[in-house]
Short mmCIF file of N, CA and C in Angstrom, two decimals:
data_model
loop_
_atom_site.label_atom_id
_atom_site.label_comp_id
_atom_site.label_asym_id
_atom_site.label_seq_id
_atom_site.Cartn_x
_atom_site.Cartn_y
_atom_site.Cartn_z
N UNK A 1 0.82 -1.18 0.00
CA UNK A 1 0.00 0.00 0.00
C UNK A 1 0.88 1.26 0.00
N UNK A 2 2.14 1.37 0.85
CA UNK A 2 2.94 2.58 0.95
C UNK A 2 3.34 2.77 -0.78
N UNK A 3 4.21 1.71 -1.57
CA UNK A 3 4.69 1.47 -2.64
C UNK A 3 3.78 1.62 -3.16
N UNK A 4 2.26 1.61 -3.13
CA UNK A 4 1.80 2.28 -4.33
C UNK A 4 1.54 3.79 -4.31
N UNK A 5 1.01 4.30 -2.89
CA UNK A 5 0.99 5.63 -2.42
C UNK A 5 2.61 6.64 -3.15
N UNK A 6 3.96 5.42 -2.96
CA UNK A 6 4.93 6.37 -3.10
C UNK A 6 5.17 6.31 -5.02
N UNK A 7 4.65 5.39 -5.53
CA UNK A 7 4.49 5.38 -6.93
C UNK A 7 3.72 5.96 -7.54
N UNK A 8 2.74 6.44 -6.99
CA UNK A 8 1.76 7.43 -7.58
C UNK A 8 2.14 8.89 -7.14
N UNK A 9 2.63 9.27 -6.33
CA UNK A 9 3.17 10.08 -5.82
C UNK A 9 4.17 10.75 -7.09
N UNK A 10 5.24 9.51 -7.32
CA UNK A 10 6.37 9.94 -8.54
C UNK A 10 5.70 9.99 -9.90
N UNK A 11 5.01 9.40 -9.81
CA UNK A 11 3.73 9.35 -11.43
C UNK A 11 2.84 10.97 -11.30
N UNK A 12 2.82 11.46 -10.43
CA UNK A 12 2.31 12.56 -10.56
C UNK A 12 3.11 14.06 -10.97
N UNK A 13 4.39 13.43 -9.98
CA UNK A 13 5.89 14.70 -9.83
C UNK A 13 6.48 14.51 -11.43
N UNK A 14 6.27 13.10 -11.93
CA UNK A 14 6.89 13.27 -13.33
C UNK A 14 6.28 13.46 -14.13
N UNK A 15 4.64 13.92 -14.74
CA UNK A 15 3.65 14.60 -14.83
C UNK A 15 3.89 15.73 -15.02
N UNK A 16 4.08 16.63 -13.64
CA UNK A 16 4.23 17.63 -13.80
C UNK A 16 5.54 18.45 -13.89
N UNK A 17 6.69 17.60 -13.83
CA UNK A 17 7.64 17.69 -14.81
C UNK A 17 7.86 18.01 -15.88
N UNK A 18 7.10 17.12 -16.61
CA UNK A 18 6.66 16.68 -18.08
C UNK A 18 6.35 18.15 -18.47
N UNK A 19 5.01 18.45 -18.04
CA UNK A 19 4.29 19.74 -18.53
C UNK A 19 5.43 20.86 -18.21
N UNK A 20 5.83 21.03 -17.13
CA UNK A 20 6.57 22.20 -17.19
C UNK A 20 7.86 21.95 -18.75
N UNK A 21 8.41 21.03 -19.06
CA UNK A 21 9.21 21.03 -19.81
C UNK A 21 8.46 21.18 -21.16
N UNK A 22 7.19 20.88 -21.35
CA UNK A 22 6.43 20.98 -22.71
C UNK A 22 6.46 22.50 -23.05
N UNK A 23 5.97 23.07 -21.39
CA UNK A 23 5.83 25.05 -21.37
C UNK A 23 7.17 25.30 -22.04
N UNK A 24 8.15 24.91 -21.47
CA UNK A 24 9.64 25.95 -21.74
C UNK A 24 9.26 25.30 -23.11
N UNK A 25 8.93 24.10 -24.14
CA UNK A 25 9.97 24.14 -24.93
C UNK A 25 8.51 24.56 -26.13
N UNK A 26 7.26 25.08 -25.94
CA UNK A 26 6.44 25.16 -26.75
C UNK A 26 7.12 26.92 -26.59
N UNK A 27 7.51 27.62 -25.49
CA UNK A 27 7.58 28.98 -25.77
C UNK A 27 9.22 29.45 -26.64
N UNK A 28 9.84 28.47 -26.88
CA UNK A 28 10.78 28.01 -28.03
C UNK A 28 10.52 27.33 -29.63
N UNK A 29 9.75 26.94 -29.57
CA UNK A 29 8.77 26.36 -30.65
C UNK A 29 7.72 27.27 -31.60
N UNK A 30 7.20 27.71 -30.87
CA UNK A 30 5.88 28.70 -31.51
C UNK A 30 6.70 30.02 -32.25
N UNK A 31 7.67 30.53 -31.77
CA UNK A 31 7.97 31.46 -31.91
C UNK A 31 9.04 31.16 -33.24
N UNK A 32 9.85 30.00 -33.12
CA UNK A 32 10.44 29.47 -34.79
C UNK A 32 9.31 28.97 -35.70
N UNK A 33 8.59 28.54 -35.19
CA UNK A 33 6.93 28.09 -35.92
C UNK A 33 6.47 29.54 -37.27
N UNK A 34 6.27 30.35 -36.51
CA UNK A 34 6.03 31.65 -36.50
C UNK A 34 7.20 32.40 -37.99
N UNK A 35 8.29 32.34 -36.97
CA UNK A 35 9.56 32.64 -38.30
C UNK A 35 9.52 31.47 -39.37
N UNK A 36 9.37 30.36 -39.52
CA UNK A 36 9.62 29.83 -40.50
C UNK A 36 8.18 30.05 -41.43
N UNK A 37 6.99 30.45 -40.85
CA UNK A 37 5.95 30.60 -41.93
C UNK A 37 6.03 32.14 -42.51
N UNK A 38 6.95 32.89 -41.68
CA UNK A 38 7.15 34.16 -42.26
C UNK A 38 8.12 34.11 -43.70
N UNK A 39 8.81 33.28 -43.56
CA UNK A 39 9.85 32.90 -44.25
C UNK A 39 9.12 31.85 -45.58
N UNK A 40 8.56 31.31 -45.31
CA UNK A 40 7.30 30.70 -46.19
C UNK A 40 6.41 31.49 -47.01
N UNK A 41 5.89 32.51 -46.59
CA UNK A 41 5.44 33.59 -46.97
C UNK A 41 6.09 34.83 -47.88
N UNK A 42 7.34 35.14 -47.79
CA UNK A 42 8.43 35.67 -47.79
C UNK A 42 8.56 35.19 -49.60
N UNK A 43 9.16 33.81 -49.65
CA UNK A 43 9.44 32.77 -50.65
C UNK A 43 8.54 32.35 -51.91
N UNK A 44 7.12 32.64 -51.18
CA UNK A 44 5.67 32.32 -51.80
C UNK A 44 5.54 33.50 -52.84
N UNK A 45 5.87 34.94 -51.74
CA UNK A 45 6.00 36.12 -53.15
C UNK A 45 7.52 36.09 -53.85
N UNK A 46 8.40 35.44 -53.38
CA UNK A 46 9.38 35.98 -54.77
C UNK A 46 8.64 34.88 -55.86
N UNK A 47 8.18 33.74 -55.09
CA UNK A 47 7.50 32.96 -56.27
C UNK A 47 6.44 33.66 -57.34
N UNK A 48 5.81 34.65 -56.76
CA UNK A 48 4.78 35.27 -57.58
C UNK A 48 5.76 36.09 -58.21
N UNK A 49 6.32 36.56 -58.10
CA UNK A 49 7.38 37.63 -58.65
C UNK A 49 8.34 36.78 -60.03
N UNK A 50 8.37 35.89 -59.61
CA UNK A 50 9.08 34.82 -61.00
C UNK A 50 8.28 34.67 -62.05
N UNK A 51 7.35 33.74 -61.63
CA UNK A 51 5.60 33.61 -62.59
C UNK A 51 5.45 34.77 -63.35
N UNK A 52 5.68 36.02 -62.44
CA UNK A 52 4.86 37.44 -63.30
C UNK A 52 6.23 37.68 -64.37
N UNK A 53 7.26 37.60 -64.19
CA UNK A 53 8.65 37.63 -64.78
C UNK A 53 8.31 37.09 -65.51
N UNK A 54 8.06 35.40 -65.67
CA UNK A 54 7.79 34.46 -66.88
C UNK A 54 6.73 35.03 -68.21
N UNK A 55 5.28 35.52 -67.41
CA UNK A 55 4.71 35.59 -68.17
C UNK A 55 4.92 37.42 -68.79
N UNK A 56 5.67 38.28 -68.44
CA UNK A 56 6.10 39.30 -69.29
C UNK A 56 6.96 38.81 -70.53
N UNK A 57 8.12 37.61 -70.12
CA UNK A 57 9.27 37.73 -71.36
C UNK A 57 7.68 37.18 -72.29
N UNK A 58 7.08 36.13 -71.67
CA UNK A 58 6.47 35.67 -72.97
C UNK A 58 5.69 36.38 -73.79
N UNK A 59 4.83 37.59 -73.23
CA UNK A 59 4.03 38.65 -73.85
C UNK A 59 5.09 38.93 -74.43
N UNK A 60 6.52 39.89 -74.14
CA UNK A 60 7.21 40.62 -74.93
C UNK A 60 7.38 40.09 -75.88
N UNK A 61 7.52 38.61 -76.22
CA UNK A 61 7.93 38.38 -77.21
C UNK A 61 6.68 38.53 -78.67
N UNK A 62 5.49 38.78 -77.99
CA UNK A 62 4.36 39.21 -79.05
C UNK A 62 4.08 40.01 -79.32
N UNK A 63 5.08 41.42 -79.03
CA UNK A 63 4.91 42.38 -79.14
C UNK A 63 5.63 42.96 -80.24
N UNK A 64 5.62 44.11 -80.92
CA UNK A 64 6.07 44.29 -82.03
C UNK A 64 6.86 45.77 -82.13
N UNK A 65 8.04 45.61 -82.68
CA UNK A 65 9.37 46.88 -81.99
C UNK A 65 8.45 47.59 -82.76
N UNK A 66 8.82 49.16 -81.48
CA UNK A 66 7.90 50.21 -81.88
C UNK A 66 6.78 50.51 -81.32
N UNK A 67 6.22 49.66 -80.97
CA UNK A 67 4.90 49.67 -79.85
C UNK A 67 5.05 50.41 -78.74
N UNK A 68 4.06 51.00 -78.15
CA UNK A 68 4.19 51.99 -77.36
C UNK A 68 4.14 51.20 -75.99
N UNK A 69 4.82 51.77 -75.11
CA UNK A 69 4.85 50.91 -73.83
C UNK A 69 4.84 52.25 -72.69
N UNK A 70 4.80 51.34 -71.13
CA UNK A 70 5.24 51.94 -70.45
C UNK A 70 6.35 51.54 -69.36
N UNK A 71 7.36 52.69 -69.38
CA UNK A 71 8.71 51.71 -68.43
C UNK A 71 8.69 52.42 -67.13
N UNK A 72 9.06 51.94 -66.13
CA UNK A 72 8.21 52.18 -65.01
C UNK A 72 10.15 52.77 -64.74
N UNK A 73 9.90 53.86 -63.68
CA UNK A 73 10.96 54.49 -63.13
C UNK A 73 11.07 54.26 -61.52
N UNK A 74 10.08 53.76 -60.98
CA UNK A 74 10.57 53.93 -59.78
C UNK A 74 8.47 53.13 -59.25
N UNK A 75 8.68 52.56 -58.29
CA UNK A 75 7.35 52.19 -57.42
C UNK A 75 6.34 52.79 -57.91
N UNK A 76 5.18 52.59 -58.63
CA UNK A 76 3.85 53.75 -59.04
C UNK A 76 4.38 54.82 -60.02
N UNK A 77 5.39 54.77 -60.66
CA UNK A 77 6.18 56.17 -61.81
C UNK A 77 6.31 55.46 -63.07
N UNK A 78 5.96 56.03 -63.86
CA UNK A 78 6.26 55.44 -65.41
C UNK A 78 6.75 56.84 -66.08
N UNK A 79 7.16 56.17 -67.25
CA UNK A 79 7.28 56.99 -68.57
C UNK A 79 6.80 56.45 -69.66
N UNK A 80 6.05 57.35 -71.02
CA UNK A 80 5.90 56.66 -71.94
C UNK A 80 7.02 56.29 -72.45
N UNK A 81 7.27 54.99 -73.44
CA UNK A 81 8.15 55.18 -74.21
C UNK A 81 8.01 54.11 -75.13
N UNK A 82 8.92 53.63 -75.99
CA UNK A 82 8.64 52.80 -77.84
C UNK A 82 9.47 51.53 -77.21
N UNK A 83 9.15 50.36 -77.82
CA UNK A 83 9.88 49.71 -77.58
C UNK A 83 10.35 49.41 -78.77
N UNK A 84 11.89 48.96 -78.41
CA UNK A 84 12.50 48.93 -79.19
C UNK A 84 13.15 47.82 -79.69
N UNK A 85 13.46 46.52 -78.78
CA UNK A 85 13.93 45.60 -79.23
C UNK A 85 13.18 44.36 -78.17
N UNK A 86 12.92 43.44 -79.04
CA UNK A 86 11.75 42.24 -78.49
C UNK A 86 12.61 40.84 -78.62
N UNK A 87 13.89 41.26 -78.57
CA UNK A 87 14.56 39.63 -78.89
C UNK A 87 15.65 39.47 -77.37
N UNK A 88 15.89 40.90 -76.75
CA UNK A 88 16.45 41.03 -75.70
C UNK A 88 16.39 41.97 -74.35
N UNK A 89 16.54 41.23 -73.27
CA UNK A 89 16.44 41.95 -72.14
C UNK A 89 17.80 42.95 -71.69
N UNK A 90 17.55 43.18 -70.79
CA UNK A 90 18.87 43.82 -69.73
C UNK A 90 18.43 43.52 -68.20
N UNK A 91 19.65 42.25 -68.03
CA UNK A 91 19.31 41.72 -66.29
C UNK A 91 19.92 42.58 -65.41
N UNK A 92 19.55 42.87 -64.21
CA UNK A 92 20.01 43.53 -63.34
C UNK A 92 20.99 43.00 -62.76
N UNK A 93 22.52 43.00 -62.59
CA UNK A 93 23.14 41.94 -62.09
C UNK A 93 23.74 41.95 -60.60
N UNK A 94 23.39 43.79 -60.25
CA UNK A 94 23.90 43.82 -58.93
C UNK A 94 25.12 45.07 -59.46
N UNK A 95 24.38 45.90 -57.94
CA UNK A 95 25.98 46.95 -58.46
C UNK A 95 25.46 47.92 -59.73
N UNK A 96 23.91 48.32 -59.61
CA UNK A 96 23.37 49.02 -60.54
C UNK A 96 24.02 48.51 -62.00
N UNK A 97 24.61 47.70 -62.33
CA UNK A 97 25.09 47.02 -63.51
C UNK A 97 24.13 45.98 -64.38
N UNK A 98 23.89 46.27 -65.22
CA UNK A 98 22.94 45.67 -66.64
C UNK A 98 23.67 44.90 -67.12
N UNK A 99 23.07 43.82 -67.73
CA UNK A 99 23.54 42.75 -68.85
C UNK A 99 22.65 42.06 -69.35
N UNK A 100 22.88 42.44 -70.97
CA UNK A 100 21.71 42.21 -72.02
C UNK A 100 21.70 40.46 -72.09
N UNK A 101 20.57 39.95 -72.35
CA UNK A 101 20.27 38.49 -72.68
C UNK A 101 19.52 38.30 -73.26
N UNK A 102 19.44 37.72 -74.15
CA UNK A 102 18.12 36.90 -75.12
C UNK A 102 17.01 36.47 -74.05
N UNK A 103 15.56 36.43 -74.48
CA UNK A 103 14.79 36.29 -74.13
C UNK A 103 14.58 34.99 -73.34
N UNK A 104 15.82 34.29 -74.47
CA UNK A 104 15.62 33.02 -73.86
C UNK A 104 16.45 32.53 -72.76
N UNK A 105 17.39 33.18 -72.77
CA UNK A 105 17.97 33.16 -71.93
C UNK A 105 17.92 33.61 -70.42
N UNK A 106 17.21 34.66 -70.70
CA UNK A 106 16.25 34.94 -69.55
C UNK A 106 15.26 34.12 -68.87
N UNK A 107 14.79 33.63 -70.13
CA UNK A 107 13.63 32.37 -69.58
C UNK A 107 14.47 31.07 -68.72
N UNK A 108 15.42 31.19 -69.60
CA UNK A 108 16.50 29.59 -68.24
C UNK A 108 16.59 30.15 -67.22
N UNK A 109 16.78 31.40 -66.93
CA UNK A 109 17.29 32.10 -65.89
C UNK A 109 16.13 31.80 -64.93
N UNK A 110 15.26 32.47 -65.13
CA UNK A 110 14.06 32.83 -64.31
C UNK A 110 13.97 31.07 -64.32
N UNK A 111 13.84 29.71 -65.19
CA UNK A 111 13.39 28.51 -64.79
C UNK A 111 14.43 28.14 -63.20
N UNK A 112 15.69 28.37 -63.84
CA UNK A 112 16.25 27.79 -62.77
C UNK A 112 16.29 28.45 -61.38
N UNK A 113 16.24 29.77 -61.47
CA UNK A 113 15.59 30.63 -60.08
C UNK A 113 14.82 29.75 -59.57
N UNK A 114 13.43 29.22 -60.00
CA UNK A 114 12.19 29.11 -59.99
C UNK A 114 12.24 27.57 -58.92
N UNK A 115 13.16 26.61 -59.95
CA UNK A 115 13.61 25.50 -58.99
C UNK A 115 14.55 25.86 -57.74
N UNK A 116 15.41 26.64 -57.91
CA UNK A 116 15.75 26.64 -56.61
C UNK A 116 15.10 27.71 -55.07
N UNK A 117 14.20 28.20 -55.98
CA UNK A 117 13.21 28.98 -55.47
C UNK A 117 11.94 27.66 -54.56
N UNK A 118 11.89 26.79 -55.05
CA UNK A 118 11.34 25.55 -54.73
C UNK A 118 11.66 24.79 -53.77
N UNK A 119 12.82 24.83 -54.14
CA UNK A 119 13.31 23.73 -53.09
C UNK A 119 14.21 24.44 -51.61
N UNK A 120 13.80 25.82 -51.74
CA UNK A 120 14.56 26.48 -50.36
C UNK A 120 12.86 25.99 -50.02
N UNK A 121 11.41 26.60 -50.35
CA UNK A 121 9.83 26.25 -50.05
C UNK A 121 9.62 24.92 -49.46
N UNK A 122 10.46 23.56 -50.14
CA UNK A 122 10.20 22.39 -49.94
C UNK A 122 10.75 22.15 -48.54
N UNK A 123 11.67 22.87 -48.01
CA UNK A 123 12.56 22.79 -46.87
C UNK A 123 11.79 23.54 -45.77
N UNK A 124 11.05 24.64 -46.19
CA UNK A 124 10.67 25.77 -45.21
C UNK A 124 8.97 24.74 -44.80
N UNK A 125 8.80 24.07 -45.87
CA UNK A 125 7.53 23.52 -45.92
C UNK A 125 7.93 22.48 -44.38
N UNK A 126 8.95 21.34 -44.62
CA UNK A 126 9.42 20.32 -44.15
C UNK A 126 9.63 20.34 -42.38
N UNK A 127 10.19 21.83 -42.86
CA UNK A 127 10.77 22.32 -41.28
C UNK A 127 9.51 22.90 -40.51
N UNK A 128 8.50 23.73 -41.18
CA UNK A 128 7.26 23.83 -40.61
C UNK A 128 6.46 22.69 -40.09
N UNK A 129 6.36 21.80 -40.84
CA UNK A 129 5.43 21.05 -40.35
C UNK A 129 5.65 19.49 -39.45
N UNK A 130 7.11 19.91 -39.27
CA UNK A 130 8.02 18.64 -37.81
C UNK A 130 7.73 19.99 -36.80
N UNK A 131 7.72 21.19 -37.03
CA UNK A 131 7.30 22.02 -35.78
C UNK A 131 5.92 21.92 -35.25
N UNK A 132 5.57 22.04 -36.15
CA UNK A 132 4.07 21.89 -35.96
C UNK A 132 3.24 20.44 -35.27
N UNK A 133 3.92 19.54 -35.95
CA UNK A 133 3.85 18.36 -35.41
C UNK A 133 4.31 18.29 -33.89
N UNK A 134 5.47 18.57 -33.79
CA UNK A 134 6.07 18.79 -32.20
C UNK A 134 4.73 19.65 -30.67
N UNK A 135 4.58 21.03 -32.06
CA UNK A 135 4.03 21.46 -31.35
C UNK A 135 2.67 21.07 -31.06
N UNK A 136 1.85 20.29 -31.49
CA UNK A 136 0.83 19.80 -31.37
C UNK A 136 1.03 18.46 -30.17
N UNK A 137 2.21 17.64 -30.32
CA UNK A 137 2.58 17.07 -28.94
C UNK A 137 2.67 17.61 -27.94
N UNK A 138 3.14 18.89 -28.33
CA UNK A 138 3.34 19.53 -26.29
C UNK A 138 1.97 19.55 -25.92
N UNK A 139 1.18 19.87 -26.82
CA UNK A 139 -0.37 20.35 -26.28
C UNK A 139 -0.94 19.61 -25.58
N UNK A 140 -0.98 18.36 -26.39
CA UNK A 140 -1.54 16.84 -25.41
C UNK A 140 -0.75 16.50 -24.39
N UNK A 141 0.54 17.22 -23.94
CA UNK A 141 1.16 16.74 -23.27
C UNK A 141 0.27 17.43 -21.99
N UNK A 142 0.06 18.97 -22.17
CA UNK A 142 -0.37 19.85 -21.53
C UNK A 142 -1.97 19.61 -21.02
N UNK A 143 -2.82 18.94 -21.91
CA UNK A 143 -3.95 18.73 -21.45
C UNK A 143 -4.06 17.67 -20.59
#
């Protein structure tokens, strides 16, 4: 009778052990939870930002030199102006520095962005949802 009194006793102290260690490590958890879907989010628009990339080279290329366009100067600012050549871009390379490329070449560009644009997502995806998973254990641990 004592041995079970003193076994239930330790079944209770390691209980609430338990929970206190679920607290510390869910208020460590939620908060990378949190950053990695920001970071998910983050990734999701350069993804939209590629797509919209893709589908400009492909319009440009139906467009016809001379056509009137508008080239944007700055956030909400344009200028009119003609276009002039539909077979090549100018990439931004860093260092306010341009470098012209074929359309198509642009298009590999932006594909292979696109995959490795993917697979940083596939990771942010991976790492979210072993958190999430975790964190859904502390909970039951807690109830």
């Amino acid at each position: 009778m004592l041995a079970e009194k003193i076994n239930k006793s330790n079944l209770i102290e390691t209980q609430k052990e338990d929970k206190q260690i679920a607290i510390v490590e869910l208020k460590i958890l939620v908060p990378q939870a949190k950053e990695v879907k920001s970071h998910l989010e983050n990734v999701d628009s350069q993804i939209q930002d590629l797509l919209q990339t893709k589908k400009a080279l492909i319009e440009i290329v139906e467009c016809k030199e001379g056509s009137p366009m508008l080239a944007q100067l700055a956030t909400g600012m344009f200028v009119k102006a003609e276009l002039k050549n539909v077979k090549n871009v100018v990439l931004n390379v860093g260092a306010n520095t341009g470098v012209e490329k074929t359309i198509e070449d642009a298009n590999k560009l932006v594909e292979t962005q696109m995959d490795e644009i993917q697979q940083v997502r596939a990771h942010f995806i991976r790492q979210f949802e072993a958190l999430r998973e975790r964190i859904t254990q502390l909970h039951a641990i807690l109830e």
